[in-house]
mmCIF file of C-alpha atoms in Angstrom:
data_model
loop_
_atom_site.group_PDB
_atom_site.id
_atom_site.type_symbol
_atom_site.label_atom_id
_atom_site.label_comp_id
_atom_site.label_asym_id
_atom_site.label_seq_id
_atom_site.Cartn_x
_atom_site.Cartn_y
_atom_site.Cartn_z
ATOM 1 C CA UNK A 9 90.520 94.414 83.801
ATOM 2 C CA UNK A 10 91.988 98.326 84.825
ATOM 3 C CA UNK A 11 95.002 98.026 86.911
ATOM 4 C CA UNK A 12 93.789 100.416 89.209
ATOM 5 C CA UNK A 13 90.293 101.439 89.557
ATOM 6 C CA UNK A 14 90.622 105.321 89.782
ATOM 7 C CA UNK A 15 90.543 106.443 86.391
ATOM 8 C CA UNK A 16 91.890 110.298 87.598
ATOM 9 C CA UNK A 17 95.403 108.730 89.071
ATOM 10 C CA UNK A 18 97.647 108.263 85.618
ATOM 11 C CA UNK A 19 100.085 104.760 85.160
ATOM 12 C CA UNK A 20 102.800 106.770 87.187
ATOM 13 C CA UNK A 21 101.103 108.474 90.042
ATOM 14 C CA UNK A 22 99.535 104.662 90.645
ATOM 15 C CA UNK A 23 103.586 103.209 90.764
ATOM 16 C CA UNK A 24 104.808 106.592 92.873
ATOM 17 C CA UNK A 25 101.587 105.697 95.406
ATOM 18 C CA UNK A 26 102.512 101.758 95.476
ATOM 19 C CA UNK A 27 106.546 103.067 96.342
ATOM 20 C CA UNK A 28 105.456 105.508 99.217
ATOM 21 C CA UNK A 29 103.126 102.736 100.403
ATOM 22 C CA UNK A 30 106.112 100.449 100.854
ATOM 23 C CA UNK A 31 108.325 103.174 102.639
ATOM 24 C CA UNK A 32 109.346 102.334 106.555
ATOM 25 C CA UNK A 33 107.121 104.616 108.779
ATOM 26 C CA UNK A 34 104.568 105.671 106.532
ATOM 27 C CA UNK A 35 101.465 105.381 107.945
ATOM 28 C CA UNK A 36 98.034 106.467 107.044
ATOM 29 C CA UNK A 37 98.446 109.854 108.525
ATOM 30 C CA UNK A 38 102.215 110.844 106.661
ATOM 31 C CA UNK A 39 100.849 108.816 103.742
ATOM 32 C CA UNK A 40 98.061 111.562 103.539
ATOM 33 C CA UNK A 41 100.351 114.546 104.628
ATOM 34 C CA UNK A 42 102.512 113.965 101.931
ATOM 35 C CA UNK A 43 99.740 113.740 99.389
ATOM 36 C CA UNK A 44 98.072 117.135 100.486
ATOM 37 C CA UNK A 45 101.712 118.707 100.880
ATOM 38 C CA UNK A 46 102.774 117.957 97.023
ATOM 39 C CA UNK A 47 99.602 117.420 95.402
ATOM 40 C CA UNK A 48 100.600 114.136 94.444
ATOM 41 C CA UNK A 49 102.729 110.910 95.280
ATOM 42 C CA UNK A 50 104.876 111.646 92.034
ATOM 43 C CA UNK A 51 105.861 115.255 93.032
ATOM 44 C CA UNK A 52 105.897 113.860 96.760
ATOM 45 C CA UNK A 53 108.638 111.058 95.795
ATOM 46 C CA UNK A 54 110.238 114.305 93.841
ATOM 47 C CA UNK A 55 110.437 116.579 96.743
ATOM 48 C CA UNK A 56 113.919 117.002 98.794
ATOM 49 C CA UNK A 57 114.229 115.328 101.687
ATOM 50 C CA UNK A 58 114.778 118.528 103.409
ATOM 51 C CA UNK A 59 110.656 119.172 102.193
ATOM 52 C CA UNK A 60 109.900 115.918 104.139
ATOM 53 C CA UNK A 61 111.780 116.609 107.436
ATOM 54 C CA UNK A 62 109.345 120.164 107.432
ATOM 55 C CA UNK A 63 106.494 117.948 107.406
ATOM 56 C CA UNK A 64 107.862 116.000 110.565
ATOM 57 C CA UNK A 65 108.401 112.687 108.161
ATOM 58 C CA UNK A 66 111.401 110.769 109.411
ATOM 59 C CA UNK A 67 114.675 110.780 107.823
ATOM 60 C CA UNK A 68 114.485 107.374 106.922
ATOM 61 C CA UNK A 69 111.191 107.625 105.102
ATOM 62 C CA UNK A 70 112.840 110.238 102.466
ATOM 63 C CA UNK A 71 116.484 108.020 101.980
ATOM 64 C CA UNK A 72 114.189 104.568 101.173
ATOM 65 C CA UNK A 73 112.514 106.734 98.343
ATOM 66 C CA UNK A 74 114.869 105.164 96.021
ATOM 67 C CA UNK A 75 115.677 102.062 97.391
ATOM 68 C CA UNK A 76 115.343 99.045 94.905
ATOM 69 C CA UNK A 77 113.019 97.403 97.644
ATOM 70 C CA UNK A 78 110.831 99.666 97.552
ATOM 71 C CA UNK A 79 111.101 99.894 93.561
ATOM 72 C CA UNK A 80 110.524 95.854 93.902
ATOM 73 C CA UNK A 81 107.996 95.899 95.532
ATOM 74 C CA UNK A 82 105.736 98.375 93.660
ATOM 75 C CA UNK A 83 106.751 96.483 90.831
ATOM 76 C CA UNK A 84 105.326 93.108 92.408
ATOM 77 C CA UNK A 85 102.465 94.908 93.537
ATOM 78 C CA UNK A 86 101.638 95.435 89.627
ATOM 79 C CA UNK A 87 102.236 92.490 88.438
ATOM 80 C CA UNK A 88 99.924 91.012 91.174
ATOM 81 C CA UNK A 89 97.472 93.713 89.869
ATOM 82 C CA UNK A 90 97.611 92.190 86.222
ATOM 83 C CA UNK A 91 95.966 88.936 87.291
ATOM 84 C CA UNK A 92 92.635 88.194 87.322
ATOM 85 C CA UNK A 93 90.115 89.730 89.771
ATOM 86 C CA UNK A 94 92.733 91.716 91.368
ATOM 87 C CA UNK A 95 91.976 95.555 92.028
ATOM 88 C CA UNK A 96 93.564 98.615 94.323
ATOM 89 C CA UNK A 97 91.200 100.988 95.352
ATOM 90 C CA UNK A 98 92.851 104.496 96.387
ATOM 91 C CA UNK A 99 91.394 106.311 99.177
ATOM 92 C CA UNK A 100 90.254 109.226 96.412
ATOM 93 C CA UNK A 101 87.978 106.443 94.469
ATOM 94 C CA UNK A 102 84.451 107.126 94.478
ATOM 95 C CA UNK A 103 84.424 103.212 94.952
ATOM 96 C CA UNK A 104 86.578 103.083 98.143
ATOM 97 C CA UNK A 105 84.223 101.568 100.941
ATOM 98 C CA UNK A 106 82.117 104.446 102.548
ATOM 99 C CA UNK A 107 82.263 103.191 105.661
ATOM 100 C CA UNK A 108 85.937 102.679 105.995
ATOM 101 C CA UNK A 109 86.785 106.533 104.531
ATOM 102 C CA UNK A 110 85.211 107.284 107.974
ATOM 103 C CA UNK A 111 87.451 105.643 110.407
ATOM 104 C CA UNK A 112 90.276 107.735 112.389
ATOM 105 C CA UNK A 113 93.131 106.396 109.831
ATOM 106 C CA UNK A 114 91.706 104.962 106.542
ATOM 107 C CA UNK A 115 94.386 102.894 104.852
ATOM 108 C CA UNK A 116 95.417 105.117 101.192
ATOM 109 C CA UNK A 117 95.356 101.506 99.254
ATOM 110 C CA UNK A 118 93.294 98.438 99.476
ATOM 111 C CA UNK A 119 94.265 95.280 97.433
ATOM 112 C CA UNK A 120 91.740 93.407 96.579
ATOM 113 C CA UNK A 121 91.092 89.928 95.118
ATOM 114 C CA UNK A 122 87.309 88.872 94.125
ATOM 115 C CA UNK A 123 84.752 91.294 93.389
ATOM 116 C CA UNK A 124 85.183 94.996 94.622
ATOM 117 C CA UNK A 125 81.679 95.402 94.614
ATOM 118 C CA UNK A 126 81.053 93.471 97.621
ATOM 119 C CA UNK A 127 82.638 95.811 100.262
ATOM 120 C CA UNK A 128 79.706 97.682 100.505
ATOM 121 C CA UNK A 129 77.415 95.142 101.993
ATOM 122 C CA UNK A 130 78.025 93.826 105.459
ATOM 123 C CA UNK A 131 81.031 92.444 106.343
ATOM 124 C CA UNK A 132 82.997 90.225 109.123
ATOM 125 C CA UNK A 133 86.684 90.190 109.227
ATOM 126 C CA UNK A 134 88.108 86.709 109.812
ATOM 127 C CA UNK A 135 91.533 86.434 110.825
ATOM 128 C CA UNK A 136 93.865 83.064 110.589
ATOM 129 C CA UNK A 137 96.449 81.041 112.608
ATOM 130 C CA UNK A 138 99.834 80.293 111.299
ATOM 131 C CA UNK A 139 98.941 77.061 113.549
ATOM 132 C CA UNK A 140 95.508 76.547 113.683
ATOM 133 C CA UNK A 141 94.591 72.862 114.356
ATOM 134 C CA UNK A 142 92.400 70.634 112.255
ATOM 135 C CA UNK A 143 89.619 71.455 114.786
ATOM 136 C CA UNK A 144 90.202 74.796 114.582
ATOM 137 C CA UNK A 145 89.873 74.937 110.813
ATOM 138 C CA UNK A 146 86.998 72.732 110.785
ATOM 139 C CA UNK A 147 85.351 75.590 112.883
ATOM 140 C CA UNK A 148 86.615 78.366 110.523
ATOM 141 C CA UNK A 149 85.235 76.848 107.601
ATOM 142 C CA UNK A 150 81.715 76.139 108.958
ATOM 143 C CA UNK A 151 81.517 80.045 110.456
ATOM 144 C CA UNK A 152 82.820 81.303 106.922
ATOM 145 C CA UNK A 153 80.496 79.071 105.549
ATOM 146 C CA UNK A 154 77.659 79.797 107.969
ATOM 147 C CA UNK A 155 77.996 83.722 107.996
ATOM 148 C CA UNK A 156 78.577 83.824 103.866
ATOM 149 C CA UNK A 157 74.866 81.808 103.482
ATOM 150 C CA UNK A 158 73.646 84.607 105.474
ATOM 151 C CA UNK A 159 74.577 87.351 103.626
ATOM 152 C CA UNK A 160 78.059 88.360 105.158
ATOM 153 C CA UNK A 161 80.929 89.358 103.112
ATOM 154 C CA UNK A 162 83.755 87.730 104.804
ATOM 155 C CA UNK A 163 86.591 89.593 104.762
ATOM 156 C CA UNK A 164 90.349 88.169 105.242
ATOM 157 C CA UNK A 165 93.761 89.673 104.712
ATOM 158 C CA UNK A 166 95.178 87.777 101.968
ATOM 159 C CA UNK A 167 98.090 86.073 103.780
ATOM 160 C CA UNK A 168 100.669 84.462 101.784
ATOM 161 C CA UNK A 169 101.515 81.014 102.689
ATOM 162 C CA UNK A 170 100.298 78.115 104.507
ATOM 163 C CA UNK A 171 98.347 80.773 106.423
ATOM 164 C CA UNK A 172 95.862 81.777 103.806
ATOM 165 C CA UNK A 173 93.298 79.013 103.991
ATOM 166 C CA UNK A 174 93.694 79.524 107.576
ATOM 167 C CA UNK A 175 90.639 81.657 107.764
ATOM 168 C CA UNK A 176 87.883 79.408 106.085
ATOM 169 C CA UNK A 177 87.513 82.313 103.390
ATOM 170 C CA UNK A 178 88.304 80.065 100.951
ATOM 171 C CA UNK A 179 85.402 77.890 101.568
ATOM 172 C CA UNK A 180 82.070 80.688 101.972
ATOM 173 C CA UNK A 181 80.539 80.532 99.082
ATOM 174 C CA UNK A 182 82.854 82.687 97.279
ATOM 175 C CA UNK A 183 81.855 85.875 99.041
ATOM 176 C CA UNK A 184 84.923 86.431 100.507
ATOM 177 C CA UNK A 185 86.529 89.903 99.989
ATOM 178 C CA UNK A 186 90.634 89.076 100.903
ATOM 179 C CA UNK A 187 92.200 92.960 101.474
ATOM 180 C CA UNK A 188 95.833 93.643 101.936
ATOM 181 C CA UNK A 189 95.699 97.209 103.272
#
């Protein structure tokens, strides 16, 4: 299984794009600025910070470029990508979900876990409780259950933690699409 589904982005542009992703106060929007300003994450990450500031990207952004918590985490993010049935889709890959490219502020990466191919059919976004009670989960689980029979992909945000099963993903029939944007 690829690392990274869009074959045009090379081993290092996919770790530059994982580090700006982590960076405090990058959002969609400067996420995409930066892109368009430098041509690429790699030359973006490259830049001086004086380049940034002329873009109106906070000081803060540029000084975290090299933080090892933001090297860390790009680094967890592909080792999580090295398991099984995890993917990123980019917002440049022909597979990223039509319907989301058109919102105000599409999100640059999507992690996924399960089949990538699903986020093109319907979906329903079901989001947990940190204290949901055993009623409560009961219900989750029969909706997930209910809407996934149907023909829903049921879409969750891959919490870590006690959290995760919160959402009755876990129990639909295995047409759950979890996304960590």
């Amino acid at each position: 299984m690829p690392l990274f589904e869009n074959a045009l982005s090379s081993p290092a542009e996919l770790e530059a794009r994982l580090r700006m992703h982590r960076l405090p106060e990058i959002g969609p929007k400067r996420f995409s600025r930066l892109i368009e300003a430098f041509g690429s994450a790699s030359s973006a990450l490259s830049a001086p910070a004086s380049a940034w500031r002329a873009l109106g990207i906070p000081g803060a952004c540029a000084e975290a470029r090299r933080a090892p918590s933001v090297r860390d985490g790009a680094s967890a993010a592909l080792t999580w990508l090295e398991r099984p049935a995890q993917h990123l889709l980019m917002w440049d890959d022909p597979c990223y979900p039509a319907l989301l490219a058109e919102i105000a502020d599409p999100p640059p990466l999507i992690f996924i876990a399960g089949d990538p191919s699903i986020l093109e059919r319907p979906q329903l976004g079901m989001v947990g409780s940190r204290r949901a009670s055993r009623p409560g989960l009961d219900t989750a689980r029969a909706f997930a259950r209910s809407l996934a029979g149907a023909g829903f992909v049921i879409t969750s945000g891959l919490a870590r933690s006690r959290a995760s099963g919160r959402t009755g993903c876990r129990w639909a029939y295995n047409r759950c699409a979890g996304h960590r944007a």
